[in-house]
XYZ file of C-alpha atoms in Angstrom:
692
model
C 89.548 96.222 115.927
C 85.834 96.754 115.686
C 84.441 98.694 112.747
C 81.539 100.853 113.913
C 81.231 103.884 111.686
C 79.186 106.166 113.930
C 78.327 109.825 113.594
C 80.406 111.759 116.082
C 78.387 114.590 117.578
C 79.912 118.052 117.586
C 81.805 117.555 114.341
C 80.132 120.081 112.143
C 81.136 121.557 108.851
C 79.671 123.408 105.959
C 79.927 122.858 102.262
C 82.023 125.566 100.698
C 80.673 127.373 97.678
C 83.869 129.059 96.592
C 82.181 131.307 94.101
C 79.897 132.793 96.714
C 76.846 131.969 94.648
C 74.608 130.228 97.201
C 71.852 132.824 97.001
C 72.123 133.105 93.244
C 71.942 129.336 92.905
C 68.781 129.211 95.023
C 67.159 131.867 92.855
C 68.262 130.059 89.722
C 66.818 126.821 91.031
C 63.436 128.446 91.705
C 63.452 130.004 88.205
C 64.527 126.863 86.411
C 61.857 124.738 88.100
C 59.276 126.975 86.375
C 61.024 126.857 83.027
C 59.637 123.751 81.309
C 61.456 124.718 78.136
C 64.756 123.664 79.821
C 64.010 121.387 82.724
C 62.690 117.875 82.706
C 61.383 116.796 86.098
C 61.715 113.354 87.646
C 57.966 112.947 87.761
C 57.414 113.651 84.044
C 60.550 113.434 81.903
C 58.465 113.208 78.770
C 57.341 116.849 79.001
C 60.531 118.224 77.481
C 59.560 120.349 74.554
C 61.106 121.281 71.272
C 63.074 124.146 72.764
C 64.807 121.828 75.230
C 65.599 119.331 72.499
C 66.970 122.097 70.291
C 69.254 123.224 73.117
C 70.592 119.741 73.516
C 71.331 119.364 69.807
C 73.068 122.747 69.715
C 75.442 122.079 72.636
C 78.314 120.811 70.557
C 77.874 123.489 67.922
C 77.744 126.313 70.481
C 80.957 125.480 72.225
C 83.228 128.470 72.299
C 86.917 128.433 71.349
C 87.714 128.374 75.089
C 85.422 125.364 75.614
C 87.050 123.412 72.811
C 90.287 123.295 74.792
C 88.487 121.488 77.663
C 88.333 117.768 78.049
C 84.898 116.195 77.611
C 84.398 115.708 81.305
C 85.430 119.297 82.065
C 82.929 120.620 79.523
C 80.167 118.403 80.942
C 80.863 119.508 84.501
C 80.823 123.212 83.543
C 77.717 122.914 81.398
C 75.547 120.954 83.883
C 76.752 123.094 86.810
C 75.681 126.205 84.905
C 72.302 124.637 84.202
C 71.838 124.011 87.945
C 72.993 127.489 88.931
C 76.369 126.371 90.119
C 79.993 126.191 89.073
C 82.323 123.167 89.261
C 84.518 124.834 91.900
C 81.447 125.213 94.102
C 82.372 121.704 95.273
C 84.975 122.174 97.977
C 85.648 121.651 101.695
C 88.012 123.617 103.903
C 90.345 121.810 106.321
C 89.181 123.761 109.360
C 85.581 122.548 109.224
C 86.711 119.989 111.763
C 89.494 120.409 114.296
C 92.622 119.477 112.340
C 94.652 116.656 113.808
C 98.391 116.033 113.519
C 98.023 113.312 110.895
C 96.326 115.097 108.010
C 98.068 114.720 104.654
C 98.749 117.859 102.608
C 97.599 116.131 99.398
C 94.263 115.220 100.922
C 93.776 118.763 102.235
C 94.589 120.128 98.770
C 92.126 117.882 97.000
C 89.389 118.392 99.597
C 89.488 122.072 98.684
C 89.075 121.151 95.012
C 87.737 117.609 94.825
C 87.369 117.576 91.044
C 91.153 117.771 91.023
C 91.043 114.037 91.694
C 90.794 113.607 87.915
C 94.112 115.348 87.263
C 95.797 113.678 90.237
C 94.739 110.237 89.016
C 96.182 111.021 85.578
C 99.477 111.969 87.275
C 99.359 108.744 89.239
C 98.861 106.739 86.003
C 102.149 108.132 84.706
C 104.057 107.538 87.925
C 105.587 104.118 87.256
C 108.421 103.588 84.766
C 108.968 99.967 83.648
C 111.943 98.426 85.424
C 112.335 101.369 87.803
C 109.946 100.922 90.775
C 111.983 103.376 92.821
C 110.537 106.210 90.729
C 106.943 105.483 91.697
C 108.034 105.011 95.326
C 109.741 108.344 95.382
C 106.758 110.177 93.886
C 104.310 108.637 96.328
C 106.602 109.412 99.194
C 106.517 113.073 98.192
C 102.694 112.934 98.405
C 102.903 111.654 101.976
C 103.870 115.013 103.418
C 101.881 116.213 106.383
C 99.763 119.378 106.086
C 101.839 122.347 107.180
C 105.014 120.201 107.275
C 107.873 122.607 106.564
C 110.702 120.124 106.132
C 110.916 116.379 105.390
C 113.065 114.093 107.507
C 116.124 112.535 105.906
C 117.775 109.136 106.186
C 120.940 108.479 108.117
C 124.095 109.308 106.162
C 126.914 106.802 106.869
C 130.357 108.049 107.765
C 133.402 107.431 105.567
C 134.594 104.827 108.038
C 131.262 102.995 107.834
C 131.473 102.981 104.029
C 135.030 101.662 103.997
C 134.325 98.468 105.918
C 136.481 95.592 104.744
C 135.285 92.017 104.244
C 136.941 88.711 103.412
C 135.912 87.748 99.914
C 134.647 84.308 98.925
C 132.934 85.185 95.631
C 135.258 86.154 92.761
C 132.638 87.946 90.647
C 133.018 91.652 91.677
C 129.514 92.672 90.581
C 128.158 90.195 93.125
C 130.489 91.480 95.799
C 129.395 95.048 95.046
C 125.721 94.046 95.466
C 126.489 92.294 98.745
C 128.493 95.259 100.040
C 125.681 97.637 99.267
C 123.158 95.345 100.963
C 125.344 95.074 104.118
C 125.702 98.835 104.313
C 121.977 99.364 104.243
C 120.974 96.405 106.409
C 123.600 96.910 109.105
C 124.109 100.650 109.065
C 121.727 102.943 107.171
C 118.368 101.272 107.951
C 118.977 100.700 111.667
C 120.338 104.223 112.125
C 117.461 105.704 110.095
C 115.028 103.802 112.323
C 116.579 105.415 115.352
C 116.090 108.833 113.742
C 112.409 108.021 113.204
C 111.930 106.817 116.750
C 114.194 109.321 118.472
C 111.441 111.264 120.282
C 109.564 108.160 121.537
C 110.069 106.460 124.913
C 110.666 102.694 125.025
C 107.068 102.207 126.098
C 105.784 104.330 123.193
C 107.927 102.368 120.753
C 106.415 99.089 121.942
C 102.978 100.655 121.524
C 103.494 100.876 117.765
C 103.707 97.136 117.201
C 101.485 96.315 120.170
C 98.357 98.306 120.935
C 98.403 100.339 117.727
C 98.669 97.151 115.688
C 95.320 96.167 117.202
C 93.730 99.147 115.473
C 94.620 97.607 112.126
C 93.309 94.110 112.777
C 89.889 92.496 113.314
C 89.305 89.562 115.656
C 88.768 86.276 113.819
C 85.703 85.341 115.826
C 84.074 88.767 115.889
C 80.775 87.488 114.453
C 80.431 85.043 117.377
C 80.705 87.642 120.100
C 77.723 89.220 121.891
C 77.005 92.869 121.160
C 78.082 93.965 124.661
C 81.464 92.284 124.210
C 81.897 94.017 120.828
C 81.052 97.302 122.513
C 83.703 96.717 125.163
C 86.307 95.896 122.487
C 85.402 99.103 120.690
C 86.009 101.067 123.900
C 89.454 99.486 124.140
C 90.241 100.562 120.618
C 89.057 104.076 121.437
C 91.328 104.150 124.457
C 94.266 103.071 122.283
C 93.471 105.897 119.846
C 93.173 108.409 122.679
C 96.624 107.305 123.968
C 98.324 107.295 120.573
C 97.320 110.824 119.546
C 99.184 112.180 122.570
C 102.539 111.028 121.210
C 102.119 109.556 117.708
C 102.966 112.834 116.001
C 106.508 112.494 117.399
C 107.167 109.481 115.181
C 108.951 110.690 112.011
C 108.122 108.361 109.103
C 110.410 110.136 106.690
C 113.920 108.878 107.648
C 113.051 105.179 107.510
C 110.811 105.389 104.376
C 113.335 107.554 102.515
C 116.145 105.184 103.526
C 114.106 102.262 102.167
C 113.580 103.982 98.817
C 117.271 104.836 98.612
C 118.083 101.210 99.338
C 115.722 100.040 96.616
C 117.304 102.414 94.093
C 120.851 101.427 94.827
C 120.171 97.658 95.100
C 118.379 97.768 91.734
C 121.438 99.362 90.112
C 123.656 96.578 91.391
C 121.194 93.896 90.357
C 121.047 95.326 86.863
C 124.813 95.101 86.607
C 124.787 91.487 87.775
C 122.078 90.594 85.288
C 124.106 92.186 82.477
C 127.066 90.011 83.437
C 124.903 86.883 83.352
C 123.382 87.920 79.980
C 126.861 88.400 78.474
C 127.603 84.662 78.755
C 131.125 85.383 79.997
C 130.302 83.591 83.247
C 127.367 81.509 84.401
C 125.498 81.467 87.666
C 126.944 78.158 88.872
C 130.485 79.444 88.461
C 129.659 82.684 90.278
C 128.161 80.815 93.249
C 131.163 78.434 93.460
C 133.406 81.287 94.385
C 136.873 80.166 95.454
C 135.589 76.670 96.202
C 135.252 74.723 99.475
C 136.119 76.518 102.712
C 138.280 73.622 103.826
C 139.452 74.187 107.398
C 137.865 77.611 107.786
C 135.746 77.514 110.920
C 134.134 80.965 110.924
C 132.431 81.467 107.558
C 130.597 84.551 108.845
C 133.730 86.632 108.251
C 133.174 86.253 104.539
C 130.954 88.621 102.549
C 127.648 86.985 101.838
C 127.944 84.464 104.694
C 127.069 86.708 107.578
C 124.216 85.522 109.822
C 120.942 86.092 108.025
C 122.545 86.138 104.568
C 122.161 83.514 101.870
C 123.173 83.239 98.230
C 121.484 80.498 96.274
C 122.453 79.046 92.861
C 120.443 78.367 89.725
C 118.852 75.161 91.053
C 115.693 74.546 93.078
C 116.425 75.855 96.549
C 114.617 75.926 99.883
C 114.864 78.746 102.376
C 113.490 78.599 105.866
C 113.652 81.066 108.737
C 114.164 84.750 109.511
C 116.557 86.185 106.922
C 118.077 89.627 106.313
C 119.187 88.997 102.768
C 118.616 86.295 100.074
C 119.884 86.334 96.508
C 118.766 83.437 94.341
C 120.069 82.987 90.811
C 117.243 80.805 89.507
C 115.230 77.647 89.794
C 111.820 76.870 91.176
C 112.410 77.854 94.777
C 110.431 77.637 98.031
C 110.652 80.324 100.675
C 109.256 79.567 104.166
C 110.031 82.806 105.903
C 109.356 84.341 109.313
C 109.892 87.695 111.060
C 110.264 88.697 114.707
C 108.369 91.932 115.207
C 110.183 92.472 118.490
C 113.509 92.586 116.617
C 112.738 94.795 113.627
C 115.282 94.715 110.819
C 115.533 95.260 107.076
C 114.937 92.435 104.638
C 116.089 92.176 101.033
C 115.046 89.210 98.845
C 116.129 89.005 95.193
C 115.058 86.137 92.918
C 116.302 86.327 89.333
C 114.129 83.671 87.728
C 111.990 80.560 88.229
C 108.478 79.605 89.241
C 108.791 80.318 92.948
C 106.585 79.838 95.977
C 106.858 82.333 98.818
C 105.205 81.470 102.114
C 105.037 83.757 105.089
C 104.932 81.716 108.295
C 104.373 84.769 110.489
C 103.027 88.304 109.965
C 105.399 90.971 108.542
C 106.929 88.771 105.818
C 107.569 89.103 102.094
C 108.064 92.716 101.048
C 107.096 93.974 104.505
C 108.659 96.975 106.184
C 107.942 97.022 109.926
C 109.952 99.823 111.505
C 112.365 99.235 108.696
C 112.380 98.398 104.976
C 111.295 95.153 103.359
C 112.183 94.689 99.691
C 111.208 91.664 97.561
C 112.302 91.674 93.910
C 111.307 88.807 91.606
C 112.421 89.122 87.979
C 110.600 86.223 86.283
C 108.411 83.160 86.532
C 104.874 82.242 87.503
C 105.040 82.874 91.238
C 102.794 82.275 94.215
C 102.885 84.510 97.263
C 101.097 83.165 100.380
C 101.117 85.414 103.421
C 99.379 86.102 106.708
C 99.026 89.797 107.592
C 101.203 92.920 107.223
C 102.855 91.415 104.182
C 103.149 91.573 100.408
C 103.979 95.219 99.944
C 103.173 96.370 103.465
C 104.607 99.514 105.008
C 103.788 99.536 108.736
C 105.819 102.362 110.246
C 108.236 101.689 107.396
C 108.658 100.883 103.693
C 107.618 97.637 102.020
C 107.650 96.761 98.333
C 106.964 93.636 96.298
C 108.169 94.023 92.711
C 107.381 91.238 90.208
C 108.706 91.838 86.687
C 106.925 89.066 84.785
C 104.724 85.974 84.988
C 101.228 84.881 85.929
C 101.279 85.390 89.677
C 98.976 84.659 92.597
C 98.895 86.793 95.747
C 97.186 85.532 98.913
C 96.990 87.384 102.213
C 94.778 88.457 105.100
C 95.003 91.915 106.621
C 97.118 94.970 105.633
C 98.517 93.226 102.565
C 99.021 93.801 98.839
C 99.924 97.445 98.823
C 99.067 98.711 102.290
C 100.521 101.661 104.170
C 100.239 102.807 107.784
C 102.677 105.541 108.794
C 104.595 104.249 105.856
C 104.552 103.287 102.217
C 103.448 99.871 100.917
C 103.713 98.960 97.222
C 102.999 96.068 94.870
C 104.311 96.582 91.336
C 103.550 93.789 88.873
C 104.701 94.455 85.297
C 103.305 91.458 83.424
C 101.065 88.406 83.373
C 97.516 87.537 84.321
C 97.556 87.890 88.079
C 95.173 87.078 90.944
C 94.920 88.980 94.210
C 93.020 87.479 97.172
C 92.793 89.181 100.570
C 90.410 89.681 103.467
C 90.490 93.313 104.654
C 92.566 96.530 104.714
C 94.310 95.566 101.498
C 94.867 95.950 97.760
C 95.792 99.630 97.665
C 94.976 100.590 101.274
C 96.130 103.756 103.048
C 95.567 104.060 106.808
C 96.726 106.942 109.031
C 99.934 108.484 107.715
C 100.211 105.891 104.991
C 100.112 105.349 101.259
C 99.317 101.904 99.839
C 99.180 101.163 96.136
C 99.207 98.471 93.465
C 100.530 99.152 89.983
C 99.465 96.461 87.479
C 100.911 97.052 84.023
C 99.708 94.140 81.936
C 97.300 91.251 81.743
C 93.719 90.418 82.707
C 93.742 90.415 86.463
C 91.410 89.362 89.277
C 91.096 91.286 92.542
C 89.061 89.688 95.344
C 88.686 91.083 98.846
C 86.444 89.835 101.606
C 84.969 86.555 102.726
C 86.314 86.553 106.277
C 85.265 89.438 108.550
C 81.494 89.941 108.734
C 80.072 93.419 109.187
C 78.277 92.144 112.259
C 76.932 95.495 113.432
C 74.920 96.034 110.224
C 74.642 92.806 108.266
C 74.728 89.110 108.991
C 75.855 88.041 105.541
C 78.113 90.811 104.240
C 81.821 91.236 104.737
C 84.027 94.247 105.474
C 86.684 94.766 102.840
C 88.085 98.326 102.957
C 90.150 97.503 99.893
C 90.911 98.090 96.253
C 91.862 101.713 96.358
C 90.665 102.652 99.855
C 91.777 105.388 102.244
C 90.825 105.144 105.886
C 91.056 107.374 108.915
C 89.856 106.962 112.545
C 87.009 109.385 113.102
C 87.461 111.761 114.877
C 90.993 110.946 116.175
C 93.189 110.635 113.160
C 92.950 111.613 109.498
C 93.617 108.809 107.041
C 95.943 108.044 104.141
C 95.820 107.331 100.435
C 95.005 103.967 98.845
C 95.197 103.317 95.120
C 95.114 100.740 92.348
C 96.447 101.605 88.928
C 95.742 98.858 86.353
C 96.757 99.639 82.753
C 95.559 96.730 80.549
C 93.373 93.633 80.448
C 89.811 92.545 81.131
C 89.867 92.791 84.893
C 87.507 91.681 87.648
C 87.209 93.609 90.906
C 85.187 92.115 93.730
C 84.671 93.645 97.160
C 81.760 94.109 99.578
C 81.656 96.969 102.092
C 84.053 99.835 101.377
C 86.189 99.487 98.282
C 86.963 100.292 94.663
C 87.958 103.905 94.855
C 86.374 104.966 98.122
C 87.424 106.280 101.506
C 86.434 107.269 105.065
C 87.481 110.337 107.090
C 89.992 112.708 105.592
C 91.449 110.170 103.197
C 91.661 109.476 99.466
C 90.766 106.272 97.631
C 91.584 105.789 93.945
C 90.880 102.988 91.443
C 92.159 103.687 87.964
C 91.777 101.231 85.098
C 93.095 102.248 81.704
C 91.623 99.691 79.320
C 89.734 96.397 78.909
C 86.244 95.159 79.452
C 86.155 95.313 83.202
C 83.745 94.015 85.819
C 83.260 95.898 89.118
C 81.274 94.108 91.771
C 80.622 95.451 95.261
C 77.915 95.946 97.849
C 78.130 99.299 99.593
C 80.371 102.394 99.786
C 82.134 101.613 96.529
C 82.981 102.645 92.981
C 83.781 106.310 93.534
C 82.256 106.753 96.997
C 83.209 108.822 100.000
C 81.787 109.002 103.544
C 82.537 111.625 106.201
C 84.839 114.404 105.021
C 86.813 112.423 102.500
C 87.354 111.657 98.801
C 86.969 108.686 96.502
C 87.197 108.193 92.757
C 87.017 105.372 90.199
C 88.212 106.269 86.707
C 88.051 103.870 83.753
C 89.402 105.079 80.428
C 88.009 102.515 77.980
C 86.241 99.212 77.480
C 82.736 97.816 77.829
C 82.447 97.795 81.598
C 79.912 96.576 84.161
C 79.398 98.303 87.463
C 77.227 96.689 90.171
C 76.721 97.889 93.758
C 73.798 98.033 96.163
C 74.090 101.606 97.338
C 76.152 104.649 98.431
C 78.161 103.956 95.343
C 78.899 104.912 91.711
C 79.697 108.569 92.344
C 78.299 109.163 95.849
C 79.512 111.676 98.445
C 78.061 111.469 101.957
C 78.603 114.012 104.779
C 80.916 116.712 103.405
C 82.571 114.315 101.019
C 82.978 113.914 97.268
C 82.670 110.675 95.363
C 83.356 110.595 91.637
C 82.988 107.925 88.934
C 84.348 108.761 85.451
C 84.123 106.395 82.473
C 85.536 107.788 79.257
C 84.812 105.164 76.573
C 82.823 101.997 75.980
C 79.331 100.626 76.167
C 78.858 100.420 79.927
C 76.201 99.158 82.316
C 75.580 100.648 85.743
C 73.298 98.891 88.257
C 72.505 99.942 91.808
C 69.731 100.052 94.382
C 69.741 103.560 95.809
C 71.812 106.631 96.754
C 74.071 106.059 93.802
C 74.910 107.242 90.284
C 75.676 110.853 91.144
C 74.178 111.206 94.626
C 75.122 113.862 97.139
C 73.992 113.194 100.723
C 74.274 115.250 103.877
C 76.122 118.075 102.193
C 78.205 115.748 100.084
C 78.774 115.811 96.348
C 78.287 112.863 94.021
C 79.427 112.918 90.433
C 79.076 110.411 87.586
C 80.445 111.241 84.132
C 80.308 108.934 81.144
C 81.791 110.647 78.087
C 80.880 108.202 75.287
C 79.304 104.842 74.398
C 75.843 103.260 74.409
C 75.260 102.936 78.091
C 72.602 101.507 80.397
C 71.706 102.845 83.803
C 69.517 100.883 86.223
C 68.424 102.114 89.640
C 65.915 100.556 92.021
C 64.963 103.743 93.977
C 65.361 106.771 91.678
C 64.194 109.297 94.278
C 67.735 109.663 95.658
C 69.900 108.771 92.712
C 70.929 109.757 89.168
C 71.600 113.431 89.941
C 70.435 113.840 93.532
C 71.502 116.336 96.229
C 69.484 116.233 99.416
C 68.633 119.435 101.361
C 70.412 118.834 104.695
C 71.513 121.227 107.450
C 69.847 124.323 106.031
C 71.568 124.063 102.692
C 72.128 121.438 100.083
C 74.121 118.670 98.625
C 75.229 118.296 94.997
C 74.553 115.494 92.501
C 75.819 115.805 88.923
C 74.914 113.097 86.397
C 76.517 113.588 83.013
C 76.380 111.424 79.868
C 78.011 112.977 76.823
C 77.335 110.562 74.034
C 75.671 107.393 72.739
C 72.280 105.887 72.556
C 71.573 105.286 76.214
C 68.984 103.417 78.210
C 67.645 104.454 81.608
C 65.606 102.862 84.353
C 65.342 105.770 86.811
C 65.425 109.551 86.511
C 67.451 109.866 83.340
C 66.367 109.957 79.741
C 68.316 109.750 76.506
C 69.107 113.231 75.061
C 67.466 115.176 77.871
C 68.206 117.491 80.826
C 66.510 116.808 84.144
C 66.335 117.997 87.731
C 65.570 115.809 90.671
C 63.441 116.781 93.646
C 66.441 117.902 95.647
C 68.578 120.901 96.364
C 71.281 120.933 93.696
C 70.791 117.733 91.784
C 70.214 116.921 88.144
C 71.573 115.367 85.022
C 72.022 115.694 81.329
C 72.321 113.269 78.440
C 73.654 114.948 75.292
C 75.603 114.199 72.149
C 78.779 116.194 72.703
C 80.266 114.736 69.510
C 77.317 113.803 67.270
C 77.662 110.614 65.236
C 78.970 111.041 61.698
C 76.158 110.043 59.313
C 77.980 111.119 56.143
C 80.573 108.384 56.145
C 83.352 110.929 55.678
C 85.074 109.829 58.940
C 85.847 106.500 57.292
C 87.583 108.054 54.273
C-alpha cells in the first residue's frame, strides 16, 4: 500500500452552523474587533484595559446556577464561543456533505454531527472495561461498530441440540477441564466455522479470496518503498486504487456481525470455564500435575484423537516449561515458563484459543495472523500471569481482520513487538489488547496500537503501570519526507478517501507515567470519516510526535486526546494539539497538572479549511510554545467563502506563552472565528481556609 493523502476534487462540503448564526457571528466579529475593552489582538496583546481585566476576574463570580452544573470544559467552551459570536454546537458536519458509502459507522456519523460529544464518548469508553471480564468491553465496542442506517445486526450460528450433545471419549478425570474442552470444541468445530459461513454467504469464492489477497494489500506497505522510483510508487498506488474500486462493488455484502459476535460469545463462555478451573486449582483439592495425568498412559490405544483434548490441533500442557510449535486450534497450559512458536495458514482460516495460566512466557509468531488474531474467524489469547514477551509479524496481537481477535494479559511486566495491523487493530472486525497490570512496552511499525480501518474497531486498554508506546521506525513517508516515518497508530482511525469510510481506533490508559512516541499520524487522530481516541487518566505523561497528532483530524473526520491529570509534556511539529483540517474536528483536553505544549505551526487550537481545532486546559501552571503564531493558538482560517474555528481555552493557573496567548487575557487572532482566553475559573484560595 502506498500512502498518498491527496485532495480528491469534487468532494465538497460545508461547515454546519446548527444554530443558524453565521450572519450574526460575522456581525459580532466586526463589532468585537472594534471593542478594545474586550478583545486583545495578536499584534498587541498588551493593550487590554482595565475593563477587560475586570471581566476576566468576574467570570467565576458571574456564573449562573445553570453554569455551575457544567464541567469546567463545558463552561469554557460556552464562554469563549459566546465571546467569538458562536455557540459550541456550531461545530458540526452532516453526513451528506460527501456521497455516503456503505462502510460508514453510525457512531462516527453521530459524533461528526456533534464533535464535542467526543468528550462524553471518551468518558464512556474509560468505563467500558471491568477487571477480569474482557468480554464486557468487547461487547460494548461491538455495539459501536454498527453501520449507519443498519436496521438489524447479524447473529452468530446457533448449534442444534444434536451438535451440542456430541459425545467424546474421556482421558482427563477432572470434569471442569472436560467442560472447558467441550466448550472449546463446540466453538472451534461448529459455531465459529458456521458463523464464518453466515458472514461470507453472499460472496463468491473469488470475492472471498479477495479479502485475504488483494484487500490485504491495502493494509500493508512494501518493505522497500523508500528505494523505489516515484513512477513505480505511482503505479503501485494505481493498483491499490483499482483494488479499492473493485472491493466497493461487493464488500458491503460481507457481514462482520456473525463472526465477531460468535467470537465474543466464545470469549465469554471460555472465560467462565477457565474461572471454574482456576477455582479448582486454588482449592488445593487437586494439583495441575494430577489433572494432566488423567487416567494414565494410553497403553495400546492407537488413535488418541478420539479422546477429548487430543484431537488434531489440540494440546494440554502441564505446569512445567513447555514448548509448542506449529499451527494449533487450542492450547491450554497450566504453568511454567513456556515458549510458543506458532503459525497460521491464511488459506485455511480457523479459530484459535490459547490459555496460559501462569509463568514467564515467550510467544513468537512465525507467520502473520498469529497470537490473538482473528482472520475470518476468532483468535483468543488469554494469559493470566507472568512477565511475558509477545513477538509477532503482522495481523497479530489483538488483530481482528474480517474477524475477532483479542489478547488478554492479566498481570506482569510485558513486552509486545509487532509490525503492521497489530496491538489492537481492527479491519471489518474487532481487535483488542487488554492488559490489566505491570509496566508494559509496546513496539510496532504502522497501523497499530489502537487502530481502526474500514469497518473496524481497534483498541488497547491498559489498566496499571508506567507504559511505553512506540510506533514507527520502518516505513518512511517517502512522498513528503526523507527522514520521517508513517505510523498511523496510538488511537488512530483511518478510511480510504474517497472510497471507504474508516473505523475507530483507541487507547485507554488508566495509570502510570507513560511515554507515547509516534511520527506521522497518531495519538488521538484520524483520516476520512473515522475516529481516533487517546485517553490517559493519570500520571506524568510524555507525548512525542511529528505531524497530525495529539487530537488532530484531517479530511472529514474526528480525533481527540484527553488527559485527566499529571504534569504532561506535548511535543509535535504541526497539524497537532487540537487541530481540525478540512471539515474535521481535532480536540485536546487536559484537565489537571502543570503541562507544557510545544509545536511549530497550525497547532494548539487551529481550524484549517473549514475545520475546527480545540485545546482546553482546565487547571495548572502551563507553558505554551509555538514557532509560527499566525496560524495557531486560537486560529480559524477563512476558506471557501466562510470560516474555520479555533478555540483556545485555559481555565486556571499562572501560565506562560510564546505565541498569541497571554496569561489572564482574552484574544482574537487574525482569522475568521479564532481566539482564546486565559482565565481563573476557580481563583486560588489566598485565605488559607481551604487547608482547614
